[in-house]
Coordinates of C-alpha atoms in Angstrom, one line a residue:
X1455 CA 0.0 0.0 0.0
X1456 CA 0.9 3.7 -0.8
X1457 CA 1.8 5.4 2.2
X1458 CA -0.9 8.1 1.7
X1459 CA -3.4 10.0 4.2
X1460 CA -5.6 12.9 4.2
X1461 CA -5.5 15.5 6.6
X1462 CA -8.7 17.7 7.6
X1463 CA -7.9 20.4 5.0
X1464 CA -7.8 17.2 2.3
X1465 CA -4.0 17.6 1.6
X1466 CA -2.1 14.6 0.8
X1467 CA 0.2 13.4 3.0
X1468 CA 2.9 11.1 2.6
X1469 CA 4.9 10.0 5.1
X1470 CA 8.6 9.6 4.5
X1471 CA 9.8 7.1 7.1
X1472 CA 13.8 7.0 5.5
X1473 CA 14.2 10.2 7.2
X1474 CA 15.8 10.9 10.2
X1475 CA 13.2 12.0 12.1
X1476 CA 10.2 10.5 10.0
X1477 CA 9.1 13.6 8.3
X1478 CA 5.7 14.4 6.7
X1479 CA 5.4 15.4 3.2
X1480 CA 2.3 17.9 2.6
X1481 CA 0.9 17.8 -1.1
X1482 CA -2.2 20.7 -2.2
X1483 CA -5.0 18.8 -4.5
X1484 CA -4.7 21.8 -6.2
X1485 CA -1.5 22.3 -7.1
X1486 CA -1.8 18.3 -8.4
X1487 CA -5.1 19.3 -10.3
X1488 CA -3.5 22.2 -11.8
X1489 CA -0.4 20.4 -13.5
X1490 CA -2.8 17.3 -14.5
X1491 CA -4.5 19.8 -16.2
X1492 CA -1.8 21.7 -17.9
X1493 CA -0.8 18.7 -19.1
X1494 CA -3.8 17.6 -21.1
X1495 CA -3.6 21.5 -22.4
X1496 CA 0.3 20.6 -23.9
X1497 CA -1.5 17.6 -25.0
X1498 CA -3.9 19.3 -27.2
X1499 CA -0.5 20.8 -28.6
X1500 CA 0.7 18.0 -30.1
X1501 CA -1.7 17.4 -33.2
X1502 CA -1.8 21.5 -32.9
X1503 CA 1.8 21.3 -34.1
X1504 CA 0.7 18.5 -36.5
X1505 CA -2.1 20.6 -38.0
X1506 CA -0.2 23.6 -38.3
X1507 CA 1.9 22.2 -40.5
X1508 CA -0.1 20.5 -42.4
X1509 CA -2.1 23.3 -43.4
X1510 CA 0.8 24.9 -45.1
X1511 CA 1.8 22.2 -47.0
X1512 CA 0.7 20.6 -50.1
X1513 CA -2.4 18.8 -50.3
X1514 CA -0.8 15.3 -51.3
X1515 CA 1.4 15.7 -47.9
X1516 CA -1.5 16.5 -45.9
X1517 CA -2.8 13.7 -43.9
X1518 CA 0.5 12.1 -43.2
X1519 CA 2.1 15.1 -40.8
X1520 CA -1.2 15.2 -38.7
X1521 CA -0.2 11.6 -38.4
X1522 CA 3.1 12.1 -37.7
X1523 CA 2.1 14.4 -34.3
X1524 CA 0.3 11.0 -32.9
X1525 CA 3.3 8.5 -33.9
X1526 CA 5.2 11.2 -32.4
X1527 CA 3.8 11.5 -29.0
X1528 CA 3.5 7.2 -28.8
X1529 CA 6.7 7.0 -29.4
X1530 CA 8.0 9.3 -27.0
X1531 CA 5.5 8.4 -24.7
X1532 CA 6.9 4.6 -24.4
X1533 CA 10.7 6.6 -24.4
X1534 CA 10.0 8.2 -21.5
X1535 CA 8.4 5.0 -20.0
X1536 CA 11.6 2.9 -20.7
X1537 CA 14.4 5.5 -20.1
X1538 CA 13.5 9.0 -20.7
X1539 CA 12.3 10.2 -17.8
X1540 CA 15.1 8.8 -15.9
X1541 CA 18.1 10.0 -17.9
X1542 CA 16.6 13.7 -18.0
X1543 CA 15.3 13.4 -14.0
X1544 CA 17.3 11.3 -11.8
X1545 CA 19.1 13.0 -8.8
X1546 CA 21.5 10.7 -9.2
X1547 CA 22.7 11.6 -12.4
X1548 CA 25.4 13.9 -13.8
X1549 CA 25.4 17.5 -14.6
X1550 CA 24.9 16.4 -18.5
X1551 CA 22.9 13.6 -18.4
X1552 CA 20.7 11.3 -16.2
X1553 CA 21.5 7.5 -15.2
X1554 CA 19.5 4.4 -15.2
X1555 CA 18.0 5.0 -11.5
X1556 CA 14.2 5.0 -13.1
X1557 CA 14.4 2.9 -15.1
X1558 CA 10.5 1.9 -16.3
X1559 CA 9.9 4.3 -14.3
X1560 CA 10.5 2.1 -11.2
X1561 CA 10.1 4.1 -7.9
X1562 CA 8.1 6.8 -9.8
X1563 CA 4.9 7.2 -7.8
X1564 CA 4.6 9.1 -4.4
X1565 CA 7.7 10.9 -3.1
X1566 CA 8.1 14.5 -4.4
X1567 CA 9.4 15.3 -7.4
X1568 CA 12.8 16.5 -8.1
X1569 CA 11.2 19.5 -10.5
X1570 CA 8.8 20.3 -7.0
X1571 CA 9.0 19.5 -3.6
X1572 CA 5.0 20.2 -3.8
X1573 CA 4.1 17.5 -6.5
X1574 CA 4.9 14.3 -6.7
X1575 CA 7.3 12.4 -8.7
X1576 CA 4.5 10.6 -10.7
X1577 CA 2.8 14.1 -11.7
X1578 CA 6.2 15.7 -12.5
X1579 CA 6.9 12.4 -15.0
X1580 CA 3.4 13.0 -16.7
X1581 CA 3.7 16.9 -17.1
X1582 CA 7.4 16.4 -18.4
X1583 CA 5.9 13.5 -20.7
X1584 CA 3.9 16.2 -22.9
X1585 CA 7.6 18.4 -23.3
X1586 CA 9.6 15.4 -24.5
X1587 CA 6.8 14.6 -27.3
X1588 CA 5.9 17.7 -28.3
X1589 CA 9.9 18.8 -29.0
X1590 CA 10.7 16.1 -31.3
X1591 CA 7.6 16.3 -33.2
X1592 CA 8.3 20.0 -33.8
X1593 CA 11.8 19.0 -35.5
X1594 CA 9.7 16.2 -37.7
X1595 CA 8.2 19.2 -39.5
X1596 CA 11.9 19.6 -41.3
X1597 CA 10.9 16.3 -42.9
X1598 CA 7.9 17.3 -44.5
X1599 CA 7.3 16.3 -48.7
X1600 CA 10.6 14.5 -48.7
X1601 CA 11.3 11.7 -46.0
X1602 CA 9.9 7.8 -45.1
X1603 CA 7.3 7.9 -42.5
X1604 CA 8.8 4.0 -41.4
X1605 CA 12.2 5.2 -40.3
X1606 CA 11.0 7.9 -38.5
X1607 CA 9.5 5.8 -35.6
X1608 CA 13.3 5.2 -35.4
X1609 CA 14.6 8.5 -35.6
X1610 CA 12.2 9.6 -33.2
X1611 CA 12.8 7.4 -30.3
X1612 CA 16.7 8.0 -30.7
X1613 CA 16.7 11.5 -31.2
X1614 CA 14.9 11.9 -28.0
X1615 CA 17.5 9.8 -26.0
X1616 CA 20.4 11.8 -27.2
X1617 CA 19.2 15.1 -27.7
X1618 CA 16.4 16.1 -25.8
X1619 CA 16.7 13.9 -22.8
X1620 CA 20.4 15.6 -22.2
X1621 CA 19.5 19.3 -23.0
X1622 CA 16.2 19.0 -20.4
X1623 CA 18.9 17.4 -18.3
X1624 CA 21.2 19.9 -17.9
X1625 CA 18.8 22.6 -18.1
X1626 CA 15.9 21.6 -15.3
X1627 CA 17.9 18.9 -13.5
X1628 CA 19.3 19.5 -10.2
X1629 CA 22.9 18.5 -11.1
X1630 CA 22.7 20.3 -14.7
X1631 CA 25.4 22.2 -15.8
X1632 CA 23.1 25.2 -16.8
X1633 CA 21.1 24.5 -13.8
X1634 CA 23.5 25.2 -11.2
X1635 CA 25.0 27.9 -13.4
X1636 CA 22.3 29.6 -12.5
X1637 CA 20.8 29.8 -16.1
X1638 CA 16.9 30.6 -15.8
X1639 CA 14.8 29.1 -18.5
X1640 CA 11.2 28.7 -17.2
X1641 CA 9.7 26.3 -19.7
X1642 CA 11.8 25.1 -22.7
X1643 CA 13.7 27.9 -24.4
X1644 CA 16.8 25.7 -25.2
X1645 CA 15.2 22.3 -24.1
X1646 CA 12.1 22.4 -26.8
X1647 CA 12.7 25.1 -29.3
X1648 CA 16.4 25.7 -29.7
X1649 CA 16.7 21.8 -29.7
X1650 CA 13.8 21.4 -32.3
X1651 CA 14.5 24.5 -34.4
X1652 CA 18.2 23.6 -34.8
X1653 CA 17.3 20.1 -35.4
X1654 CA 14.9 20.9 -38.1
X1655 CA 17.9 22.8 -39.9
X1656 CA 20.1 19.4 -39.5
X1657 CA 17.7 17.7 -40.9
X1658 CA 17.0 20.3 -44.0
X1659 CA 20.7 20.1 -44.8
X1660 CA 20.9 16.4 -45.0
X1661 CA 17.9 15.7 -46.8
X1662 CA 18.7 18.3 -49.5
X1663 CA 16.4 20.5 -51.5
X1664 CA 12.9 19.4 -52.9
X1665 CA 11.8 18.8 -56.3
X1666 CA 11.5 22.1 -57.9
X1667 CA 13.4 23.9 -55.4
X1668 CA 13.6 27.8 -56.7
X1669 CA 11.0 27.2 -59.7
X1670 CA 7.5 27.3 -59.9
X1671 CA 6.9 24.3 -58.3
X1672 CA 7.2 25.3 -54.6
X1673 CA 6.0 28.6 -54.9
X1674 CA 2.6 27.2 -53.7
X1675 CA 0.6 29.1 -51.2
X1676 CA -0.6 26.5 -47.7
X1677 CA -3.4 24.3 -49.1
X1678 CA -5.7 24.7 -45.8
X1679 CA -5.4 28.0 -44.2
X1680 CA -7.7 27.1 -41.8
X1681 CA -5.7 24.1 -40.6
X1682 CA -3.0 26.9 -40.0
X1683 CA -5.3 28.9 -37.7
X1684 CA -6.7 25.5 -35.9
X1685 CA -3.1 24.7 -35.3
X1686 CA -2.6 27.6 -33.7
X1687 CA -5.4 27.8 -31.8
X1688 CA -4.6 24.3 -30.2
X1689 CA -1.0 25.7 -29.6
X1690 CA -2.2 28.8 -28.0
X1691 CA -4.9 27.7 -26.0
X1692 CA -2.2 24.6 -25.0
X1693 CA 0.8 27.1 -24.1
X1694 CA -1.2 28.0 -21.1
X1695 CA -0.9 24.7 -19.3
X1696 CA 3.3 24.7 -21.4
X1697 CA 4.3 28.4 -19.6
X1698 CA 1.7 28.4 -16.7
X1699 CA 1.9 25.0 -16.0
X1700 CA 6.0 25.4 -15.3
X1701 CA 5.3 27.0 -12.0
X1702 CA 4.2 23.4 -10.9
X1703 CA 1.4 25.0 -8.8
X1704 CA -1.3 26.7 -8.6
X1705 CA -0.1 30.7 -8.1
X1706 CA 0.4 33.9 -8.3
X1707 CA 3.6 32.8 -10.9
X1708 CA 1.8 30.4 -12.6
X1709 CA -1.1 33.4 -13.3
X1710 CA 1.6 35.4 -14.3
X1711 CA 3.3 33.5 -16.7
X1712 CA -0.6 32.8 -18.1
X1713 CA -0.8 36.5 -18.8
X1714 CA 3.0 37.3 -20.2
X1715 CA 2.4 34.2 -22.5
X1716 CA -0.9 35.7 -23.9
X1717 CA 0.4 39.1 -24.1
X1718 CA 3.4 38.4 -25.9
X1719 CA 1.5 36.1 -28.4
X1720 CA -1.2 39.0 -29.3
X1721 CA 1.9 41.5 -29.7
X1722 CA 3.8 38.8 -31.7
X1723 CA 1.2 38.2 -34.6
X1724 CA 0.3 41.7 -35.3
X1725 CA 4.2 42.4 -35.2
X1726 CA 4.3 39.6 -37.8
X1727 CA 1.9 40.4 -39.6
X1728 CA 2.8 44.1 -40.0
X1729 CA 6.2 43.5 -41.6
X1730 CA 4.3 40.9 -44.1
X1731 CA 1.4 44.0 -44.7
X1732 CA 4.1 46.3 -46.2
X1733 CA 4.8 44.2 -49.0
X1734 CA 2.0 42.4 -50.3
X1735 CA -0.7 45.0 -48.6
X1736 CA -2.5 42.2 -47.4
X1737 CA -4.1 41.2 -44.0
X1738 CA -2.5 37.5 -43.8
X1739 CA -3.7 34.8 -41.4
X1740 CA -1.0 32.6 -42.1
X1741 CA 1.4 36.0 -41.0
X1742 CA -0.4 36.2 -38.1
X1743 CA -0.8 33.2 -37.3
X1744 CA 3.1 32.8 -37.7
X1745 CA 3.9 35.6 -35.4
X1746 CA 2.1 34.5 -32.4
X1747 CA 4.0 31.5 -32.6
X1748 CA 7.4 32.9 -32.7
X1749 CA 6.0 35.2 -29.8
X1750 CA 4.8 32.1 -27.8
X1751 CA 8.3 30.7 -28.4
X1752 CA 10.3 33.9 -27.4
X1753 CA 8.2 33.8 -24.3
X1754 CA 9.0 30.7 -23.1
X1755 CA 12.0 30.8 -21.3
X1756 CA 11.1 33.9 -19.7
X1757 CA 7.8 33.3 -18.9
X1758 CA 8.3 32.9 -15.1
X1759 CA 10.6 35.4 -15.0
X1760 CA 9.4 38.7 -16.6
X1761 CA 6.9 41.5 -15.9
X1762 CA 4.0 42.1 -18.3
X1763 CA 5.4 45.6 -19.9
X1764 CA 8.7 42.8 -21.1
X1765 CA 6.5 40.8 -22.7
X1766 CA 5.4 43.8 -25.3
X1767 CA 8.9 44.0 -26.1
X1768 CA 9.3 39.6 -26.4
X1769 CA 6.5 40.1 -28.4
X1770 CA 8.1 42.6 -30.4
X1771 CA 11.1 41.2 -31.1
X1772 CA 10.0 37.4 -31.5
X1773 CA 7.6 38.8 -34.3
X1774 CA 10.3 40.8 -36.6
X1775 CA 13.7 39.1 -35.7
X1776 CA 12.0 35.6 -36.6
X1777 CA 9.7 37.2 -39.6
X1778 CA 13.5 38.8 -41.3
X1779 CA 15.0 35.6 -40.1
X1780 CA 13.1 33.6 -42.9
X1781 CA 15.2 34.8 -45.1
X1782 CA 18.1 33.0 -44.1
X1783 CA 17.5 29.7 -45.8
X1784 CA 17.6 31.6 -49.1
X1785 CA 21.3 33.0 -48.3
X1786 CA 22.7 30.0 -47.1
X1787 CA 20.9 27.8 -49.5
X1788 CA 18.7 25.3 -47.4
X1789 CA 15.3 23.9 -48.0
X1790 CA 13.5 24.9 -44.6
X1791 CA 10.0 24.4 -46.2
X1792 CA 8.2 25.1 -42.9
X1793 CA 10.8 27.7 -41.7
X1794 CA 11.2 25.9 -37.7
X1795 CA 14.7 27.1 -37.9
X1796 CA 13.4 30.4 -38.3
X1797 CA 10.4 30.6 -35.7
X1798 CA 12.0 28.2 -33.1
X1799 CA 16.0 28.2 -32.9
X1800 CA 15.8 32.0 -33.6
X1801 CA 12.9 32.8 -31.6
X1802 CA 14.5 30.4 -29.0
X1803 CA 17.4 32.6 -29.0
X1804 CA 15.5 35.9 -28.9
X1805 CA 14.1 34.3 -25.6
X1806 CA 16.5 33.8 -24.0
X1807 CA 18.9 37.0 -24.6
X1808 CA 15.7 38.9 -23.4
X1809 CA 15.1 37.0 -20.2
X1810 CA 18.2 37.5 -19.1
X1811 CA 18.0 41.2 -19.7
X1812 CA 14.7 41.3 -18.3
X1813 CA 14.3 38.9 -15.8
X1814 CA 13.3 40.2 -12.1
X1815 CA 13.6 37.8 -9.1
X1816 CA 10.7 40.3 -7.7
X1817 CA 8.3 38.4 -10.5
X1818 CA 10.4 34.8 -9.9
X1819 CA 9.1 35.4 -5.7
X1820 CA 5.6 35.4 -6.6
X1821 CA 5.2 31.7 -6.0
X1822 CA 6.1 32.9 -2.2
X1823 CA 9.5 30.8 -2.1
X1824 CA 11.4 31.1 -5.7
X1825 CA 14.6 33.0 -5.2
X1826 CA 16.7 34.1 -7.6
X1827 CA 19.6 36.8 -8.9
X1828 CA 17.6 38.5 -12.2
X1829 CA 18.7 39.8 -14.7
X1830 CA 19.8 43.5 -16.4
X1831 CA 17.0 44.8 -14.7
X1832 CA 18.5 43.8 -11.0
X1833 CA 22.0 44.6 -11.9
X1834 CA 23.0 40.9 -12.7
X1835 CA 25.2 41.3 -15.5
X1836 CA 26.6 37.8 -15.6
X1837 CA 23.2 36.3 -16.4
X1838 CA 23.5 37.0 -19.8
X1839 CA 26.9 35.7 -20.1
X1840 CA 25.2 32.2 -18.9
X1841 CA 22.2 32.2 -21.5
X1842 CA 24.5 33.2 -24.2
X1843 CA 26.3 30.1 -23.1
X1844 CA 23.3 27.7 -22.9
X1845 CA 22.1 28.8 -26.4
X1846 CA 25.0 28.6 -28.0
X1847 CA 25.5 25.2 -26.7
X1848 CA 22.0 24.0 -27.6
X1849 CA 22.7 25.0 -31.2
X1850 CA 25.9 23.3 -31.5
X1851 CA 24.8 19.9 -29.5
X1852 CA 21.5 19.6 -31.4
X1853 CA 22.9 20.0 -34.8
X1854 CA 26.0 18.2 -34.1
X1855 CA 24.2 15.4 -33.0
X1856 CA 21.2 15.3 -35.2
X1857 CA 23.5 14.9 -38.3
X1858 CA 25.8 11.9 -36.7
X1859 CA 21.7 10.4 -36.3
X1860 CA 20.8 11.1 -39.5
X1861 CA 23.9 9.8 -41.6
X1862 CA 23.8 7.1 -38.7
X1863 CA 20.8 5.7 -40.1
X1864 CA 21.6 7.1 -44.0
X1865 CA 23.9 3.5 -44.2
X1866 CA 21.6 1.3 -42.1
X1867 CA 19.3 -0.6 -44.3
X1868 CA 15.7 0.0 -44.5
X1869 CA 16.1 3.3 -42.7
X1870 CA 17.2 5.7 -44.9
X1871 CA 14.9 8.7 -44.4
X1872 CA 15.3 10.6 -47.6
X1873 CA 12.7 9.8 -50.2
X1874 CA 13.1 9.1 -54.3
X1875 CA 12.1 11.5 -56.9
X1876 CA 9.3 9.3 -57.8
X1877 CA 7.2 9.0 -54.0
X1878 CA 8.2 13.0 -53.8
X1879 CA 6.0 13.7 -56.9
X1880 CA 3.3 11.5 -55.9
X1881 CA 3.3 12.5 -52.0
X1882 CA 4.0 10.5 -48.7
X1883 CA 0.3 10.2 -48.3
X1884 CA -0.4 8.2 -51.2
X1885 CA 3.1 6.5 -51.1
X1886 CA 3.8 5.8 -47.4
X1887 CA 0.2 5.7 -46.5
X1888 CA -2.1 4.7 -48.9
X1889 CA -4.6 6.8 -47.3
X1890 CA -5.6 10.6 -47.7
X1891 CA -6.6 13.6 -45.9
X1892 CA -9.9 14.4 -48.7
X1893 CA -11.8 12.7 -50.5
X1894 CA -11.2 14.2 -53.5
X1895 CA -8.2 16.1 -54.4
X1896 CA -7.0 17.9 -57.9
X1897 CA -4.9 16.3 -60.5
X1898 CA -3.6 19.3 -62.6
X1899 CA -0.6 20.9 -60.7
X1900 CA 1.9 18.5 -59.6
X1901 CA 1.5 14.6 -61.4
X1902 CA 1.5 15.5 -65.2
X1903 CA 1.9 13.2 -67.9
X1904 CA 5.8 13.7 -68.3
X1905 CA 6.1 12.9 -64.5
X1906 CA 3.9 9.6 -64.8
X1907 CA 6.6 7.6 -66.5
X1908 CA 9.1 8.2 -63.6
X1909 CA 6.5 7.1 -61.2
X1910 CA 6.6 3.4 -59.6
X1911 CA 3.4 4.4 -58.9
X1912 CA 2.3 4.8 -62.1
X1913 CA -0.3 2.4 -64.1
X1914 CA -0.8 3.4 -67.6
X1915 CA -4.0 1.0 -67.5
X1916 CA -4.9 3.1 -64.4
X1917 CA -8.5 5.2 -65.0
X1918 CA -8.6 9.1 -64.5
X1919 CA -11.3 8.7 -61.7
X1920 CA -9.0 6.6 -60.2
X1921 CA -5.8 8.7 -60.3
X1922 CA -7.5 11.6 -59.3
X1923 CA -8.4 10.0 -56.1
X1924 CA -4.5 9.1 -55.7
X1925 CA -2.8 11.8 -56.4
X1926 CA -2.9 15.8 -54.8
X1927 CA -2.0 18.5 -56.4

């Protein structure tokens, strides 16, 4: 039996008889209830992330990166299960990465958690579940139109061992280097989006340009604007439990992080959507849409940190540095077709430079017991030396190691990612899958008559009806 009680109030107690006196151990249901509920809000994330893209790809690779976000968060989910959790969260670990101690999560139940001495370990694991799955499957996007949806079951499961599992490690872990540096990053700056974001370059480099690359071809605007807006609906309505849900309680921090998060959102998509007005003169969802992400981003790491009038300026920032930052595949010559370099290593970045600047240990207190040195803004000048440090370190691990993953698995047989010429033009849905996201779905654009030679998909006794249903445009 679990050696749990309730006191008058309703509080759990848990009674830790290794100590020297026996000592009580006081959990608040609400505090519990809160981060079980911020965890089915990152949750709802997931396919958010999954929609989003989708919506701004082509119709033919519609269905399968909606997929993706569920295969995704199963994978991880049994990763975190086997190993995960423990090599990111064990107290027993180093200051880079975790050891074996949990093992199938062995042990995980009761006694509090080493993120919070107010929750216990078994909440913690959950919440921190809904992080490791949502960071991989935000670095999947830089696969999209081009890569075997087999291998990346693989891909997925190993990239979260040796990239996200030490990042998280030495950024929220006890004994993590960053952590005991003294770096603050509330909710994932380096973790989720630097990993992802830098990731998703990695993977754009090996992979190579798409058919078509600087023709015609790809100049194709999203085929479902509205799957752009529900994505980021889910991932704006989710970030609440993803920034709010870091302060592990139910509090005055966790309400302010809440706010910040929305605030630097709104300030993010109109900043966004601004820069992209000047030069079309158009009012553009997916701009918007795009801007509140890189603002959600930028907020992350600071979210706990900073005062409301910051998070104009996170906003601010996130929205043009991350909008002009776009750009940057075209100059160095990588196919980014979804931009995560762009909106998540960058806007990473931008996060946390301005926490440090920014942060107050006046806005870290509001849980009543969080202390900490700030940032600019209390005099602490080193703290920016120490998130310069963590970012730049995030970069170079992630992409370092992504690549020894990717070529890793490029002379492995059966899970090379990179698709041929012929599945590109026909789409991962119809080649991978065998199933589609409509019904019905235009011929004209993409498979023409030249191409159908080239295609092993091709059946020259094939009827139009049927090839229309097969192909996308």
């Amino acid at each position: 039996m679990v050696n749990i009680t309730y006191d008058a109030s309703g509080s759990l107690n848990w009674l830790n008889a290794d100590a020297d006196p026996p000592a009580t151990v006081v959990y608040n249901p609400g505090d519990i209830a809160w981060v079980l509920a911020s965890t089915a809000l990152v949750w709802i994330m997931i396919p958010g992330v999954g929609f989003f893209y989708s919506g701004l790809l082509r119709r033919k690779n519609a269905l399968s990166m909606i997929y993706l976000s569920m295969m995704t968060l199963a994978v991880v989910s049994f990763q975190w299960f086997f190993w995960g959790f423990s090599l990111a969260f064990s107290e027993t670990g180093s200051s880079f990465i975790g050891d074996l101690r949990y093992f199938g999560l062995k042990g995980v139940l009761e006694k509090p958690s080493i993120g919070s001495s107010r929750i216990p370990s078994i909440v913690f694991c959950v919440y921190q579940l809904m992080f490791a799955a949502i960071t991989p499957m935000i670095a999947v996007g830089g696969f999209a139109e081009r890569a075997h949806i087999g291998p990346l079951l693989f891909f997925v499961f190993v990239w979260s061992t040796l990239v996200y599992d030490p990042i998280a490690c030495w950024t929220w872990n006890s004994n993590g280097w960053t952590f005991v540096l003294g770096g603050l990053d509330f909710a994932g700056g380096t973790p989720v989006h630097i990993s992802s974001g830098t990731a998703a370059l990695a993977i754009s480099v090996y992979l190579g340009k798409r058919r078509g690359y600087g023709t015609e071809a790809l100049a194709y605007k999203p085929h479902n604007t509205t799957y752009v807006i529900l994505g980021t609906i889910f991932l704006w309505f989710g970030w609440f439990g993803f920034n709010g849900g870091s302060a592990l309680a139910a509090n005055l921090r966790a309400a302010q992080a809440c706010i910040v998060t929305n605030l630097a959102a709104s300030v993010g998509g109109l900043t966004w959507m601004l820069w992209d007005y000047r030069i079309e003169k158009k009012w553009s969802a997916v701009g918007f849409c795009s801007g509140a992400i890189a603002g959600l981003v930028a907020i992350t790491p600071g979210s706990g940190f900073v005062g409301s009038p910051a998070a104009v300026l996170f906003g601010f920032m996130a929205g043009t540095v991350c909008n002009f930052a776009t750009q940057l595949k075209f100059f160095a010559g990588y196919d980014d077709s979804l931009d995560i370099f762009a909106s998540h290593a960058i806007g990473g970045v931008v996060g946390n430079i301005l926490t440090a600047l920014f942060a107050q240990k006046s806005v870290a207190g509001f849980d009543g017991f969080t202390v900490i040195q700030g940032g600019w803004l209390d005099r602490h000048w080193i703290q920016l030396g120490w998130h310069l440090a963590d970012s730049v370190s995030g970069l170079g691990y992630s992409f370092v190691m992504t690549t020894i993953i990717l070529w890793t698995m490029h002379f492995i047989p059966g899970l090379r990612l990179r698709v041929p010429e012929e599945t590109e033009i026909i789409g991962i849905d119809e080649s991978d899958m065998g199933e589609y996201a409509y019904d019905y779905v235009g011929l004209e654009t993409e498979l023409k008559p030249s191409a159908y030679g080239r295609s092993s998909a091709y059946d020259p006794n094939m009827r139009e009806s049927s090839l229309k249903e097969r192909s996308s445009a």
